[in-house]
mmCIF file of C-alpha atoms in Angstrom:
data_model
loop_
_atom_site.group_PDB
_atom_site.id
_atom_site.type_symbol
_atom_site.label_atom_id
_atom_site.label_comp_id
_atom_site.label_asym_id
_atom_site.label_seq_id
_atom_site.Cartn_x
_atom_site.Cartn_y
_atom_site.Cartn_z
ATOM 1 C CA UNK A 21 -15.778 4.423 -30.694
ATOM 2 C CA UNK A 22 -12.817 6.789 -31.247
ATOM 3 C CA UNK A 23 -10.120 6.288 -28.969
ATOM 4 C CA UNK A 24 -6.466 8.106 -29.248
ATOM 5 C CA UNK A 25 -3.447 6.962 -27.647
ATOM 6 C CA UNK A 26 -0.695 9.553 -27.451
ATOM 7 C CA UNK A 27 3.200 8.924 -27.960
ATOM 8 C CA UNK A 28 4.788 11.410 -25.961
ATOM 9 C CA UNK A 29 8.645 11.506 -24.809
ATOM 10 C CA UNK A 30 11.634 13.746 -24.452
ATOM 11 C CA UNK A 31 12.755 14.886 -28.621
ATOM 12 C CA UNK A 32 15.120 12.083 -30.424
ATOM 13 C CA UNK A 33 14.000 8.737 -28.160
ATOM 14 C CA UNK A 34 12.072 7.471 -30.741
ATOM 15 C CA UNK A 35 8.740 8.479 -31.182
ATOM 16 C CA UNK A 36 8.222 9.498 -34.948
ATOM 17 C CA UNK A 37 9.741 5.804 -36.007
ATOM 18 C CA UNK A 38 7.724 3.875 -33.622
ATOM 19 C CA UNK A 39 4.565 6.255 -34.978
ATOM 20 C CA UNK A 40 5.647 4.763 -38.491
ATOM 21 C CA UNK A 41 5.455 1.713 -37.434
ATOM 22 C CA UNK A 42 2.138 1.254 -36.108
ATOM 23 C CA UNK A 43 0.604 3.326 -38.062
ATOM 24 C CA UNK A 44 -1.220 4.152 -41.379
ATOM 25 C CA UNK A 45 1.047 7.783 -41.137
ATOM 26 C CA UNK A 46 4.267 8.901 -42.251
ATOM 27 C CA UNK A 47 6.149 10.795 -39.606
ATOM 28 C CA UNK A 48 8.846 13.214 -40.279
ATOM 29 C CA UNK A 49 11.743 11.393 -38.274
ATOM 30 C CA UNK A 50 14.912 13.115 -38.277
ATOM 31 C CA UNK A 51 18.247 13.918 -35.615
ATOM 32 C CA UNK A 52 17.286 16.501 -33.988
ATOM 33 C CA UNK A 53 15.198 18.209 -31.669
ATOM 34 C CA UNK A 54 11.569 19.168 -32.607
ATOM 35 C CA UNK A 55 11.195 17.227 -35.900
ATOM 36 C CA UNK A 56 7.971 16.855 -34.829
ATOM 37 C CA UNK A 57 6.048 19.632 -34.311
ATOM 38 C CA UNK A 58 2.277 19.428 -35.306
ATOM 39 C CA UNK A 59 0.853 16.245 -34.151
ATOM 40 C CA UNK A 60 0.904 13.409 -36.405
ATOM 41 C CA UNK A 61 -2.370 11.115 -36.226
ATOM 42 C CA UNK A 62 -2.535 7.786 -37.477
ATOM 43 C CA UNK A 63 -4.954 4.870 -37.271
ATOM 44 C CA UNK A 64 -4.096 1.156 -36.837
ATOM 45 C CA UNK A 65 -6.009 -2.171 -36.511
ATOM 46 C CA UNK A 66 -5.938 -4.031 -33.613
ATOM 47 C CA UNK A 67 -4.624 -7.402 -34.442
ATOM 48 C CA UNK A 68 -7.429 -10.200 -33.691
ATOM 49 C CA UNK A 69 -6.956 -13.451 -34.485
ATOM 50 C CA UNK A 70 -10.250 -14.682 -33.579
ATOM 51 C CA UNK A 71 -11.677 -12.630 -37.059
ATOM 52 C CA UNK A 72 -9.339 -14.188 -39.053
ATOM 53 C CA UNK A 73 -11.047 -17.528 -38.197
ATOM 54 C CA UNK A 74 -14.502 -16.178 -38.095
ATOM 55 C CA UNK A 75 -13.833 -14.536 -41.758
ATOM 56 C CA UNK A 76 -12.290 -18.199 -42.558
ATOM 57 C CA UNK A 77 -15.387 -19.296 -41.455
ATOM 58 C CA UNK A 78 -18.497 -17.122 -42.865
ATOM 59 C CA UNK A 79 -16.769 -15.926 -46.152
ATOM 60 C CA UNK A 80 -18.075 -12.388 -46.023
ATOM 61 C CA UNK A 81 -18.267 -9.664 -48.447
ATOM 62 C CA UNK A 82 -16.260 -7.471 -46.221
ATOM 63 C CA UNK A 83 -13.872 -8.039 -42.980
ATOM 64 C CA UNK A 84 -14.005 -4.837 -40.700
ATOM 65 C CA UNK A 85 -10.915 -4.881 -37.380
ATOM 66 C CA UNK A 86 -10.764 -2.946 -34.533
ATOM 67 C CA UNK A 87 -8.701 0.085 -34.483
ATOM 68 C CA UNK A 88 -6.886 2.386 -32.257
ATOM 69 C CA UNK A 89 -5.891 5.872 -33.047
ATOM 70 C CA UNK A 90 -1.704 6.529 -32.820
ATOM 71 C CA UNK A 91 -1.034 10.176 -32.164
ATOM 72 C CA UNK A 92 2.672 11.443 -32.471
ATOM 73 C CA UNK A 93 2.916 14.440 -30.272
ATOM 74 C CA UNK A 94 6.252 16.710 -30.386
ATOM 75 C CA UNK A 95 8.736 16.144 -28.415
ATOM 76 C CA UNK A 96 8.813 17.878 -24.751
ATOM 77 C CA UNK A 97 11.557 19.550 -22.642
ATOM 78 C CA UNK A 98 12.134 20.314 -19.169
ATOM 79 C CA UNK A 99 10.421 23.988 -18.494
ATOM 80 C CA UNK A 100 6.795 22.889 -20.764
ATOM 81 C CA UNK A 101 4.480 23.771 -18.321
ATOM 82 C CA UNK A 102 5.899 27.167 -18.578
ATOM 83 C CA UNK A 103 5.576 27.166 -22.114
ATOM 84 C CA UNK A 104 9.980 26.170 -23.005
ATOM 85 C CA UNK A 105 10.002 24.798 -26.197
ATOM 86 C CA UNK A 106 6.462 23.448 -27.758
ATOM 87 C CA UNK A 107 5.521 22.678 -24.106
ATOM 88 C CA UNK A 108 1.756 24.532 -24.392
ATOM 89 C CA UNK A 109 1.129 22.893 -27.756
ATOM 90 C CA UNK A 110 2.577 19.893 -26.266
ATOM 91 C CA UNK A 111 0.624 19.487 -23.165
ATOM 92 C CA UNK A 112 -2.668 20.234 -25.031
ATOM 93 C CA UNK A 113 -2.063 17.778 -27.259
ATOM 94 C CA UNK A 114 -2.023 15.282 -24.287
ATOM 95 C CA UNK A 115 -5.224 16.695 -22.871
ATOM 96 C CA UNK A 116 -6.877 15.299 -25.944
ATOM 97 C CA UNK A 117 -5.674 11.581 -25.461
ATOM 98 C CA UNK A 118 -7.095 8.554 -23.828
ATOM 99 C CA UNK A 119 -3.900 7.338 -22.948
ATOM 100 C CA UNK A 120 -0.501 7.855 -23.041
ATOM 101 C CA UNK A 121 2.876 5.671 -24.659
ATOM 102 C CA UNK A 122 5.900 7.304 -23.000
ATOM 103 C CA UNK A 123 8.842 6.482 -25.211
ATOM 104 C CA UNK A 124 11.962 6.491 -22.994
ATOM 105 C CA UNK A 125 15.410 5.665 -24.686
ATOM 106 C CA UNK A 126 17.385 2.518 -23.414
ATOM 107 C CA UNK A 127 20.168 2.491 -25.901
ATOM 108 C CA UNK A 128 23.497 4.195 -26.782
ATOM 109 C CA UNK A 129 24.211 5.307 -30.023
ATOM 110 C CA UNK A 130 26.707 8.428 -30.217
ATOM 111 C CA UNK A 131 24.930 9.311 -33.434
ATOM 112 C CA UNK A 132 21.879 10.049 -32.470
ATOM 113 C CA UNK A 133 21.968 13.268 -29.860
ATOM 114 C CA UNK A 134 19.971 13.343 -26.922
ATOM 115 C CA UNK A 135 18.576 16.826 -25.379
ATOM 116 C CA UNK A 136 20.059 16.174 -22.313
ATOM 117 C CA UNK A 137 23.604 15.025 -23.293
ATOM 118 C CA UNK A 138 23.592 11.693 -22.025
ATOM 119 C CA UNK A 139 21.102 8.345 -21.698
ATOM 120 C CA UNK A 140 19.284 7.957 -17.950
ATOM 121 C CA UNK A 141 16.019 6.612 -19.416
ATOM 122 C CA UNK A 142 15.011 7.115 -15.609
ATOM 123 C CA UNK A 143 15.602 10.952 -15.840
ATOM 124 C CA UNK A 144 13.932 11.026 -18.936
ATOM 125 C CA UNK A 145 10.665 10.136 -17.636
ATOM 126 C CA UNK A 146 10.887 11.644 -14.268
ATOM 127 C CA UNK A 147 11.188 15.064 -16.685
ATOM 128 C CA UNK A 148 7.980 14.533 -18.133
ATOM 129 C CA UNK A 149 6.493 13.439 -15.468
ATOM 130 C CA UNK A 150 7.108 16.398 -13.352
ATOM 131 C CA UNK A 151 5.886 18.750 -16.405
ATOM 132 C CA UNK A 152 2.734 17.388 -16.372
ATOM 133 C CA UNK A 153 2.648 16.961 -12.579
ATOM 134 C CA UNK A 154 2.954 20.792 -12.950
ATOM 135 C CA UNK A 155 0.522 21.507 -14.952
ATOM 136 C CA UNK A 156 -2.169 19.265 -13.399
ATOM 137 C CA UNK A 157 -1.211 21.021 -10.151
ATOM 138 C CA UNK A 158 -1.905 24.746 -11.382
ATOM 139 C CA UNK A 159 -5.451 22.911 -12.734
ATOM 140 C CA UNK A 160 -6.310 21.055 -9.285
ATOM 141 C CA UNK A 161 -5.642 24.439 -6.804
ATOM 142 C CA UNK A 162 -7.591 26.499 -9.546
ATOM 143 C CA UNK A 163 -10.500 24.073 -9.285
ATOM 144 C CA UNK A 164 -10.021 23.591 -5.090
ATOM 145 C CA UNK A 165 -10.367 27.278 -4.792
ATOM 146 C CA UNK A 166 -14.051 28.032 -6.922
ATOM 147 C CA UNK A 167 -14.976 24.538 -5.290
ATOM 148 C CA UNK A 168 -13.867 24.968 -1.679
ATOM 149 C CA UNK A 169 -15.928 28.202 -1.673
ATOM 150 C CA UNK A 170 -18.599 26.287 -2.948
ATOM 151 C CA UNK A 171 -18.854 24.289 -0.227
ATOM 152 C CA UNK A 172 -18.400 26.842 2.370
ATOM 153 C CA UNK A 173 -20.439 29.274 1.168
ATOM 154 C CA UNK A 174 -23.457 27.558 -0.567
ATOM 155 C CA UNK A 175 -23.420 24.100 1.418
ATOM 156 C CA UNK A 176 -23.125 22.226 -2.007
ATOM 157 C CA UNK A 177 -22.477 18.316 -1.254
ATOM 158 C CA UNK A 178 -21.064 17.466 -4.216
ATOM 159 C CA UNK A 179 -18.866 20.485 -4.052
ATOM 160 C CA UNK A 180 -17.215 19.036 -0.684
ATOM 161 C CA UNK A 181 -16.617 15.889 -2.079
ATOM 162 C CA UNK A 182 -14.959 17.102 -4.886
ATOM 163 C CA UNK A 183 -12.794 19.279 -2.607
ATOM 164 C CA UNK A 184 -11.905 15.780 -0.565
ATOM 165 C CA UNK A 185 -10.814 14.237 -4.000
ATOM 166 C CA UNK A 186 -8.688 17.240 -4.935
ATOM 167 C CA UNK A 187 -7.069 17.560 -1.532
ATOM 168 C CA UNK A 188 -6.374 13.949 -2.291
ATOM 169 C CA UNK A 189 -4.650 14.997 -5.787
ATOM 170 C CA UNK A 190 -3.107 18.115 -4.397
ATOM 171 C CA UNK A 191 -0.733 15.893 -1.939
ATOM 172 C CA UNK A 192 0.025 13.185 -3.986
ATOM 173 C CA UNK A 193 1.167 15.396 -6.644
ATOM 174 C CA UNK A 194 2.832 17.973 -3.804
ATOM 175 C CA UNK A 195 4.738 14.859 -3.211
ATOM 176 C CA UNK A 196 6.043 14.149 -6.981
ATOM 177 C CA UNK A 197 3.468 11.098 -7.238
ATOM 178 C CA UNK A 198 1.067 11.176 -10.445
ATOM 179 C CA UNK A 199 -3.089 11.621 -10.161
ATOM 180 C CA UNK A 200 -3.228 7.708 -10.997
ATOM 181 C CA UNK A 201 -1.750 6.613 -8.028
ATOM 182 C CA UNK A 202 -4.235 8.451 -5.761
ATOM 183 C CA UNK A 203 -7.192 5.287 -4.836
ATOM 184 C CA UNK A 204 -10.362 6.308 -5.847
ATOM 185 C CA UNK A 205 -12.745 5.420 -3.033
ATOM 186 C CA UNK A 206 -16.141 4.792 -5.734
ATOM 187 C CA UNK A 207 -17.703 5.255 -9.253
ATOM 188 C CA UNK A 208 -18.437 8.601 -8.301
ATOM 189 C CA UNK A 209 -15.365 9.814 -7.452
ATOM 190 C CA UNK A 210 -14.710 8.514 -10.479
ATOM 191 C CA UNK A 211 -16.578 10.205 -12.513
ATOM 192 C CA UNK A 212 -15.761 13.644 -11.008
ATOM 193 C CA UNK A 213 -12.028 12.406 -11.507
ATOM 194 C CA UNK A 214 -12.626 12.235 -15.237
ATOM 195 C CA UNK A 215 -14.488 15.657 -15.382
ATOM 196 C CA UNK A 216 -11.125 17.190 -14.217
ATOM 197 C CA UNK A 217 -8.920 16.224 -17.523
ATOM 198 C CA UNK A 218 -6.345 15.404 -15.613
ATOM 199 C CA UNK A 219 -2.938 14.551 -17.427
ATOM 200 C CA UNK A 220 -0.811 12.424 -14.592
ATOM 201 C CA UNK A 221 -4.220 10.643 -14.786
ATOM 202 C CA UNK A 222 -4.107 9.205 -17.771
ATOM 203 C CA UNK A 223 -3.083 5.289 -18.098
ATOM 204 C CA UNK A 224 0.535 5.062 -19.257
ATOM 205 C CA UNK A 225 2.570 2.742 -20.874
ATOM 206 C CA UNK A 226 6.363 2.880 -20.700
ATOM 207 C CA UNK A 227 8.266 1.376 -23.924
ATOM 208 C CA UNK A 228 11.400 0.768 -23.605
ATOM 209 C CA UNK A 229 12.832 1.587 -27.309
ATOM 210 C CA UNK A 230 16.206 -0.408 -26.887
ATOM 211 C CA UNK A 231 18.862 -1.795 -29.259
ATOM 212 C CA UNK A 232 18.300 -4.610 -31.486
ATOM 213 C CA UNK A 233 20.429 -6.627 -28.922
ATOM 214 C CA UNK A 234 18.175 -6.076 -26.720
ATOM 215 C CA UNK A 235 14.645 -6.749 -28.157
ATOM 216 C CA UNK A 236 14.497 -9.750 -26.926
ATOM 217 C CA UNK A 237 16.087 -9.532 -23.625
ATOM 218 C CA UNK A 238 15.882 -5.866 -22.377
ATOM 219 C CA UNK A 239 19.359 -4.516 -20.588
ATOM 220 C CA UNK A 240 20.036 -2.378 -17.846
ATOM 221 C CA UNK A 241 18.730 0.854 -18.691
ATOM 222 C CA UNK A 242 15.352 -1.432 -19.084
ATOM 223 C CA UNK A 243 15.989 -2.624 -15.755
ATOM 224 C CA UNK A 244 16.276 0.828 -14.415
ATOM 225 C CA UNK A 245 12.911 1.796 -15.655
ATOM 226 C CA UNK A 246 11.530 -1.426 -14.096
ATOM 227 C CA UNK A 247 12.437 -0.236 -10.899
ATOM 228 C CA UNK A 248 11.394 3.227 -11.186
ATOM 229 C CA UNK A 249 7.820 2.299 -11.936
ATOM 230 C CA UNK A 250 7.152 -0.648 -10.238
ATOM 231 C CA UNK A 251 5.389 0.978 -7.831
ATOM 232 C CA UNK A 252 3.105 2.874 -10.254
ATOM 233 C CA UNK A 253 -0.110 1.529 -11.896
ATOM 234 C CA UNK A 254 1.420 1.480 -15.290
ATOM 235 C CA UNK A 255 2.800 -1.186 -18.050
ATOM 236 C CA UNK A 256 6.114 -1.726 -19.622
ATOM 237 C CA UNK A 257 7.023 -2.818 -22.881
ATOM 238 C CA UNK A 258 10.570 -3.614 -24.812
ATOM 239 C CA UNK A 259 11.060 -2.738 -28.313
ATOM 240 C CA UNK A 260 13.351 -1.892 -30.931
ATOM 241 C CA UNK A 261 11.635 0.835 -32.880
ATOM 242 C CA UNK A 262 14.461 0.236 -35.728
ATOM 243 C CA UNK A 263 13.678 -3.354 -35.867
ATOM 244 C CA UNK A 264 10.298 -2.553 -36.101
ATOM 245 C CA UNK A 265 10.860 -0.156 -39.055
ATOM 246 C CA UNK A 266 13.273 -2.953 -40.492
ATOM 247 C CA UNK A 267 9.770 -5.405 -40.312
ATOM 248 C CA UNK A 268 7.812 -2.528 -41.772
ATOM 249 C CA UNK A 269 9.375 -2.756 -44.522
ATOM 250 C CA UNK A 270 9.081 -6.372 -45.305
ATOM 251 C CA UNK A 271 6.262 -7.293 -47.645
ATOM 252 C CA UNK A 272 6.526 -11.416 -47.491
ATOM 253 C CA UNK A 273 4.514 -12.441 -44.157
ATOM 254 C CA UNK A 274 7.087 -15.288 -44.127
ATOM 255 C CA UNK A 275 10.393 -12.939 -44.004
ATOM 256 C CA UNK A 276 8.659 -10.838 -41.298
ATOM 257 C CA UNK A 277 8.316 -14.039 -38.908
ATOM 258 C CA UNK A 278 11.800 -15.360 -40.237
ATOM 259 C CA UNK A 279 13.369 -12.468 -38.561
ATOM 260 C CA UNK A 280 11.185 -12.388 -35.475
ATOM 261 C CA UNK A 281 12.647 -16.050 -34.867
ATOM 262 C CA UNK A 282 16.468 -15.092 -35.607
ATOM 263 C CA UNK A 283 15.970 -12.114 -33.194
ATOM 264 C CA UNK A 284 14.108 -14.222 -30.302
ATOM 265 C CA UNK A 285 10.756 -13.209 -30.512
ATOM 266 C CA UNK A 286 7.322 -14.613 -30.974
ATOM 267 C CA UNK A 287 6.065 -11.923 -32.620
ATOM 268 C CA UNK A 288 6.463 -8.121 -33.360
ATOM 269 C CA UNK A 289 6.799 -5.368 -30.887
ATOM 270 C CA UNK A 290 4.076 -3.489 -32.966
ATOM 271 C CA UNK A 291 1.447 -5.983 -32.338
ATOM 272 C CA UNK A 292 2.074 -6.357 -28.513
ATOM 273 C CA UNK A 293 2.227 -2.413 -28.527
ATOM 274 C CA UNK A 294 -1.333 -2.106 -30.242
ATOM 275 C CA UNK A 295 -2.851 -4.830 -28.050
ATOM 276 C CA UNK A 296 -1.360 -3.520 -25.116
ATOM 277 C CA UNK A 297 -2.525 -0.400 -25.436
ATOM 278 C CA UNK A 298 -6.120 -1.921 -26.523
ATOM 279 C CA UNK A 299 -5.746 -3.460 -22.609
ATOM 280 C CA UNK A 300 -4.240 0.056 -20.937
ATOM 281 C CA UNK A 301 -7.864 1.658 -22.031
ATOM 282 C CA UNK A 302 -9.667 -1.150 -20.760
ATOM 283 C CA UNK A 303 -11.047 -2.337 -23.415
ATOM 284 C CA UNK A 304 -12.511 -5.846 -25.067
ATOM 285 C CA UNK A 305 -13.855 -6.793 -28.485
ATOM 286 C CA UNK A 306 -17.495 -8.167 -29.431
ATOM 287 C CA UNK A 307 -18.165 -9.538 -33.225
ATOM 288 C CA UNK A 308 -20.621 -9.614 -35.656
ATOM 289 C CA UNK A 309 -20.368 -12.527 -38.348
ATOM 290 C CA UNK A 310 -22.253 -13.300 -41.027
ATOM 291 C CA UNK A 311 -22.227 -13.518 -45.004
ATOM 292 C CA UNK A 312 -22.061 -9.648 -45.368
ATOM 293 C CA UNK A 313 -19.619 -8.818 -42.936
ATOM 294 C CA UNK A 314 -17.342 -9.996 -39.935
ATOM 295 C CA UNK A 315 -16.805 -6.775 -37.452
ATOM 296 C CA UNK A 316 -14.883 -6.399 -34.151
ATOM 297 C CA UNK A 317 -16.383 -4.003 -32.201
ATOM 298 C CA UNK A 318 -14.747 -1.946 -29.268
ATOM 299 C CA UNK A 319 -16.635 -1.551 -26.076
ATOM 300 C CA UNK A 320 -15.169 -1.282 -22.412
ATOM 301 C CA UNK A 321 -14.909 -3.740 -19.804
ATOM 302 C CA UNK A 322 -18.024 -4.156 -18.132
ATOM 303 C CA UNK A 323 -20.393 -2.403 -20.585
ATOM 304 C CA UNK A 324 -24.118 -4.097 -20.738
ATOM 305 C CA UNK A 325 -25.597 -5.503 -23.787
ATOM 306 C CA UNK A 326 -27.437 -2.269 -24.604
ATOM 307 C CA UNK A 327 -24.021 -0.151 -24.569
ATOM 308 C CA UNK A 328 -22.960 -2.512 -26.936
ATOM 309 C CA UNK A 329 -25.641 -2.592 -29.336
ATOM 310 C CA UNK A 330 -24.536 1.740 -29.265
ATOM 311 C CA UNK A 331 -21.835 1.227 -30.514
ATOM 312 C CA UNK A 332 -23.264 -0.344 -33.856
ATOM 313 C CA UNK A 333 -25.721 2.302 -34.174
ATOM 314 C CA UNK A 334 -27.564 4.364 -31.106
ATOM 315 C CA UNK A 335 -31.060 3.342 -32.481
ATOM 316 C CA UNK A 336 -29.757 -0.009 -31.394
ATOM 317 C CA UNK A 337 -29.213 1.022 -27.528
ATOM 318 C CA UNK A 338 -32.657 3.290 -27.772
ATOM 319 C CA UNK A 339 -35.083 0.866 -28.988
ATOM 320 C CA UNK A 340 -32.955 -2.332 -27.627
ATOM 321 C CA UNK A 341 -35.153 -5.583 -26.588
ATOM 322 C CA UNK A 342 -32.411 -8.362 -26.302
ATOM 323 C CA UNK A 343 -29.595 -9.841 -27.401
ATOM 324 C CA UNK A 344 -28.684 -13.343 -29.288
ATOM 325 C CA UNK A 345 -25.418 -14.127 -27.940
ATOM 326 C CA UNK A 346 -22.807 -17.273 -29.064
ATOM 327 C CA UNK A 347 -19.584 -18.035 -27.319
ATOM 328 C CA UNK A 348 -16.561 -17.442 -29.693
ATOM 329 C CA UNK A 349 -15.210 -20.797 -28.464
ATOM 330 C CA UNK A 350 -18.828 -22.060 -28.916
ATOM 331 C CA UNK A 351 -18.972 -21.004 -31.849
ATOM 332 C CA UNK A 352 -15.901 -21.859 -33.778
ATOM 333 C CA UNK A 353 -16.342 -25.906 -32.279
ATOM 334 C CA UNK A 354 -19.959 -25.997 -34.022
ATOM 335 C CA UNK A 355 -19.214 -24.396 -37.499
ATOM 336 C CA UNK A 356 -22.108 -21.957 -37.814
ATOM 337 C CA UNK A 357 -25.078 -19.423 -36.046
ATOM 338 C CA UNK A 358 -27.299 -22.530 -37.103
ATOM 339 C CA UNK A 359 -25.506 -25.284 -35.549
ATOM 340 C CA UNK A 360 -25.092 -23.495 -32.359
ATOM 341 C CA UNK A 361 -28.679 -22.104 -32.367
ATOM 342 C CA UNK A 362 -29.701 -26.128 -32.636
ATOM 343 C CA UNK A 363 -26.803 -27.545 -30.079
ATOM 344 C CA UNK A 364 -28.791 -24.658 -27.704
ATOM 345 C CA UNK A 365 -25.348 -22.802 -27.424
ATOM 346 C CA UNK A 366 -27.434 -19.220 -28.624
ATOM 347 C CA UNK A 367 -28.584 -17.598 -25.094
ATOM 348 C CA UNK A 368 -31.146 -15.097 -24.873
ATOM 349 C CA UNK A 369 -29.799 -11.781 -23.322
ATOM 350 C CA UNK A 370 -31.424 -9.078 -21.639
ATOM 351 C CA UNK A 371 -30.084 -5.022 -20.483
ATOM 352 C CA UNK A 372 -28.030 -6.086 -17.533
ATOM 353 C CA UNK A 373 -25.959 -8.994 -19.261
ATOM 354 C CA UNK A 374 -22.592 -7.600 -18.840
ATOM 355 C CA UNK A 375 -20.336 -8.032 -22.603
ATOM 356 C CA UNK A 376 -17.671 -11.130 -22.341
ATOM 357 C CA UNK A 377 -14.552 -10.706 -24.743
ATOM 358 C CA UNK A 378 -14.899 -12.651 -27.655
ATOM 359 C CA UNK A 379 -19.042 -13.189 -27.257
ATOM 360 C CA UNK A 380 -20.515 -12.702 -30.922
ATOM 361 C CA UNK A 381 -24.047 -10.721 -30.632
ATOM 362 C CA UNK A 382 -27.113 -10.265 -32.530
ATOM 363 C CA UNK A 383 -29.153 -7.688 -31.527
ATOM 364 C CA UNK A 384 -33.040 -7.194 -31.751
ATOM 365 C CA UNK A 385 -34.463 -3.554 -31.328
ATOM 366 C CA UNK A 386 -37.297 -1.696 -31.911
ATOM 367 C CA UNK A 387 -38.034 2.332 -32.522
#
């Protein structure tokens, strides 16, 4: 399962060093506008403790994690949906996400130059937000228009719900709000909102890239951003992309938590960035353990045992009979697949179980 988050924000807040950090890639990062200019696309695990014990555990041959794809996208500036600056490029780039990181700067540093001449993290995201509210509003009146005279004209019923949902869209973003706070009334309006691409759509989460000072803590311009968004269906995080580069750089495992601890924290802003944006997407791991291998596998909240066995290989969904499922929990207490097979802690699955976080599956298929 490929799935992209993209780090967009205004040029010089931060982007290309918190793209270091998470990720596999090297990012051009320099002090000034449009260092970045073709995306930069990097892949990182998701950190899982639970397969560290489960590899403890089975002694495998090979231990394969989760991952999430990191894309850097260049910077944007007020005037994108016209096309100003990269904004095309930019905005396409976005199109192709799953979800978006919206770096917003919460620190002062007279060195560093910001586009706009001065640090309102709030103004910051209210110009990007209004960029792509633009954009998605030239897509939603071009798409009311061939679907409104669908309706009319040929009596289509799914055409004049579709026109309902992007009346819907149309106000809210008429009124400065973004696609994802309009209330979807059912799965499908759901699905028709996902056939539209929309880019205010998108699940967002705001980091706050502040000071060192402030990793821990957060300060006012953090504050500020709280405020702003606390109406929106979105999730904040505070970190110090140079702190993070700092920890980067440390090879000892033991250093790296030695200077979580002197700056206050329990553990890095990377991690809780790469598991938070494993939660934005809505997703949830399943494992596979054995002598050969330990896997995490990504699936979706909600997915059915078939969906899952997909994801290993789609002769696995096709031909799928049932699932052997043990409890990670379960698991982990007995020691083995043996020992929980004989303390009757393996159930039986069929197609409508519904996937738990953490369950570890065997699957049994036939084509």
């Amino acid at each position: 399962m490929s799935l992209k988050c993209g780090i967009v924000g205004l040029p010089n807040v931060g982007k290309s060093t918190l793209f270091n950090c998470v990720s596999s890639g090297k990012a051009q990062s320099a002090n000034f506008p449009f260092c970045t200019i073709e995306p930069n696309l990097g892949s990182t695990n998701v950190p899982d403790k639970r397969l560290e014990v489960l590899a403890d555990m089975c002694k495998p041959k090979s231990v394969v994690p989760a991952t999430v794809d990191i894309v850097d996208i260049a910077g944007l500036v007020r005037g994108a949906s016209k096309g100003e600056g990269l904004g095309n490029q930019f905005l396409a780039n976005i199109r192709e996400t799953d979800a978006i990181l919206h770096v917003l700067r919460c620190f002062d540093d007279g060195n560093v130059v910001h586009v706009d001449g001065s640090v309102d993290p709030v103004r910051d995201k209210e110009v990007v937000d209004m960029e792509l509210q633009i954009k998605d509003l030239e897509t939603v009146e071009a798409r009311l228009a061939k679907s409104t005279k669908q309706a009319t004209t040929g009596g289509d019923k799914n055409a004049k719900k579709l026109v309902d949902l992007l009346l819907r869209y149309k106000a809210a973003l008429e009124q400065g709000k973004s696609c994802r706070t309009v209330e979807l009334a059912n799965e499908e309006e759901a699905a028709m909102s996902h056939d539209l691409f929309l880019l205010t759509n998108k699940p967002v989460m705001y980091v706050c890239n502040v000071d060192d000072a402030s990793a821990a803590t957060g300060n006012k311009y953090v504050d500020a951003v709280k405020e702003a968004v606390r109406d929106e269906n979105a999730e904040i995080l505070v970190i110090s992309a140079k702190t993070e580069s700092e920890i980067a750089e440390m090879d000892s495992y033991e250093d790296r938590q030695m200077f979580l601890e002197e700056m206050g924290l329990n553990e890095s802003g990377v991690v809780r960035l790469i598991q938070g944006a494993y939660h934005l997407l809505g997703l949830q791991t399943f494992f596979t353990a054995g002598a050969d291998e330990c896997r995490a596998w990504t699936i979706h909240k909600g997915d059915k045992a078939p969906k899952a066995a997909g994801v290993i290989h789609t002769d696995f969904e096709r031909g799928f009979i049932r699932a052997e499922v043990i409890k990670y929990d379960d698991y982990v207490a007995l020691g083995s697949e043996s020992a929980a097979r004989a303390a009757g802690k393996l159930a039986t699955e069929g197609k409508e179980y519904v996937v738990q976080d953490g369950d570890i599956m065997h699957f049994l298929f036939n084509v």
